[in-house]
mmCIF file of C-alpha atoms in Angstrom:
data_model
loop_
_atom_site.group_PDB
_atom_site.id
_atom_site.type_symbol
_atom_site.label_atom_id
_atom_site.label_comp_id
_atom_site.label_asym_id
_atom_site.label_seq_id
_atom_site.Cartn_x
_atom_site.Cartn_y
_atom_site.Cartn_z
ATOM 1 C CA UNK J 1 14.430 -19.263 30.835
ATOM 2 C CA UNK J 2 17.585 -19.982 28.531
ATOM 3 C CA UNK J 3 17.806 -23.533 28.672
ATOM 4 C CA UNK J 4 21.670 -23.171 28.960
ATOM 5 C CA UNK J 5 22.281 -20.735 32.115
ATOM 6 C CA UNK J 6 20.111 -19.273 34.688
ATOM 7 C CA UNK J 7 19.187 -15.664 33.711
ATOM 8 C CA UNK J 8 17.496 -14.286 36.689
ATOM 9 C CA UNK J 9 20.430 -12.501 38.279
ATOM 10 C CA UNK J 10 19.720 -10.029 34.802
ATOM 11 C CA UNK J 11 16.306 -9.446 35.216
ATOM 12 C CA UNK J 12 15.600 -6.030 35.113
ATOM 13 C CA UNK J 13 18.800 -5.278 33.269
ATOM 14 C CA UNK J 14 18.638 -2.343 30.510
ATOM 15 C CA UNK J 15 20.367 -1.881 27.018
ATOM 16 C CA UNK J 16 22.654 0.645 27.432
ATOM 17 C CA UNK J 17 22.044 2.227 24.120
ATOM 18 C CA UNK J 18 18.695 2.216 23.921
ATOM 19 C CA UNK J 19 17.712 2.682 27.714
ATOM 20 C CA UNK J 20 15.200 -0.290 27.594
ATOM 21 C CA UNK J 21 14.567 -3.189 29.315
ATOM 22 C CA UNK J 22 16.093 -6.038 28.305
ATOM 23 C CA UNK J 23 13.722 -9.109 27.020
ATOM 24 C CA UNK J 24 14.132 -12.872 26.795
ATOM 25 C CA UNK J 25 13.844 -13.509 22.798
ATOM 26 C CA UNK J 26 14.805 -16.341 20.704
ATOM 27 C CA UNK J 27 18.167 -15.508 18.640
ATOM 28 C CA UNK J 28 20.742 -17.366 16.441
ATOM 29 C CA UNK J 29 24.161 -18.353 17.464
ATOM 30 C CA UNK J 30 26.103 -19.171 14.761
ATOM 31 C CA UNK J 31 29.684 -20.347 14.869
ATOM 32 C CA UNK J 32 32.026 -22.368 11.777
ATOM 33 C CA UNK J 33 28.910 -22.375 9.780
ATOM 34 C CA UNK J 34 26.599 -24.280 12.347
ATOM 35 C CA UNK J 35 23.411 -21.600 13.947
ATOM 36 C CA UNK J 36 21.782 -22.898 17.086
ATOM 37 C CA UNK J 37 18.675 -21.152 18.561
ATOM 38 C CA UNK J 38 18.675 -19.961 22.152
ATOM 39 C CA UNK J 39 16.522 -18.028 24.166
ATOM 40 C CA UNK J 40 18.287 -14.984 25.708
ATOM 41 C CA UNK J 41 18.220 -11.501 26.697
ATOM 42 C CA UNK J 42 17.747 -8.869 24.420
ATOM 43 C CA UNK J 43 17.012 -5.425 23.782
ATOM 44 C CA UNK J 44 13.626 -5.122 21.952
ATOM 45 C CA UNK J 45 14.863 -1.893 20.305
ATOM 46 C CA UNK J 46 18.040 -2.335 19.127
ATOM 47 C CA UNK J 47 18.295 -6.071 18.799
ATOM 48 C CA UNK J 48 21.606 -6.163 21.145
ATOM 49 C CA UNK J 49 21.775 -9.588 23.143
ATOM 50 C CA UNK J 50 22.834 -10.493 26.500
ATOM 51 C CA UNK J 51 25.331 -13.218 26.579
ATOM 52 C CA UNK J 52 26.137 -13.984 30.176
ATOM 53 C CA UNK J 53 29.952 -14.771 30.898
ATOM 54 C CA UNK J 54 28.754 -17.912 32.463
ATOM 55 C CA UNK J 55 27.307 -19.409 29.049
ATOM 56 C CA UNK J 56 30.139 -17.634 27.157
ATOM 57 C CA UNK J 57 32.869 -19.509 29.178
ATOM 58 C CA UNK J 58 30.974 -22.645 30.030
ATOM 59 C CA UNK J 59 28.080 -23.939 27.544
ATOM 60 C CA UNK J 60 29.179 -22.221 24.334
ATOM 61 C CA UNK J 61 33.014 -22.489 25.079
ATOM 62 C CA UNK J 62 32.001 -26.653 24.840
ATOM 63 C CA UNK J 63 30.256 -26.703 21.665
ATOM 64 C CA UNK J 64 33.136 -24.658 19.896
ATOM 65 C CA UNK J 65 35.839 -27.302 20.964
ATOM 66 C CA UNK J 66 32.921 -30.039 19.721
ATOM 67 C CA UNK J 67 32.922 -28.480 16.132
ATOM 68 C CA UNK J 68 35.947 -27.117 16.129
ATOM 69 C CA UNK J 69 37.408 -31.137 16.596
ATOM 70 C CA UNK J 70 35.223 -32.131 14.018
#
């Protein structure tokens, strides 16, 4: 599980595009120059990742005020 945001409400969810079942996968966020690796869920076909509103709004919304003040 994503260390950041509970993911189990998208289990079972499926790319759009591709018509398969999303995965959790380690990817890079990467925002004013700074990457951070998270595990989230992703299409295994198409590479197209899951970013819940949740984290979006909450966790990652905090760390781009942090390095944005910096």
């Amino acid at each position: 599980m994503s260390q950041y945001v509970d993911l189990t409400p998208y289990e079972g969810w499926t790319c759009e595009k591709c018509n398969e079942r999303l995965v959790l996968g380690k990817v890079e966020i990467s925002y004013l120059g700074s990457s951070f690796p998270v595990e989230l869920l992703k299409c295994p076909k198409c590479g197209l990742v899951l970013i819940p509103e949740e984290l979006a709004l909450g966790k990652m919304n905090e760390v781009e005020k942090a390095l944005e003040d910096k």
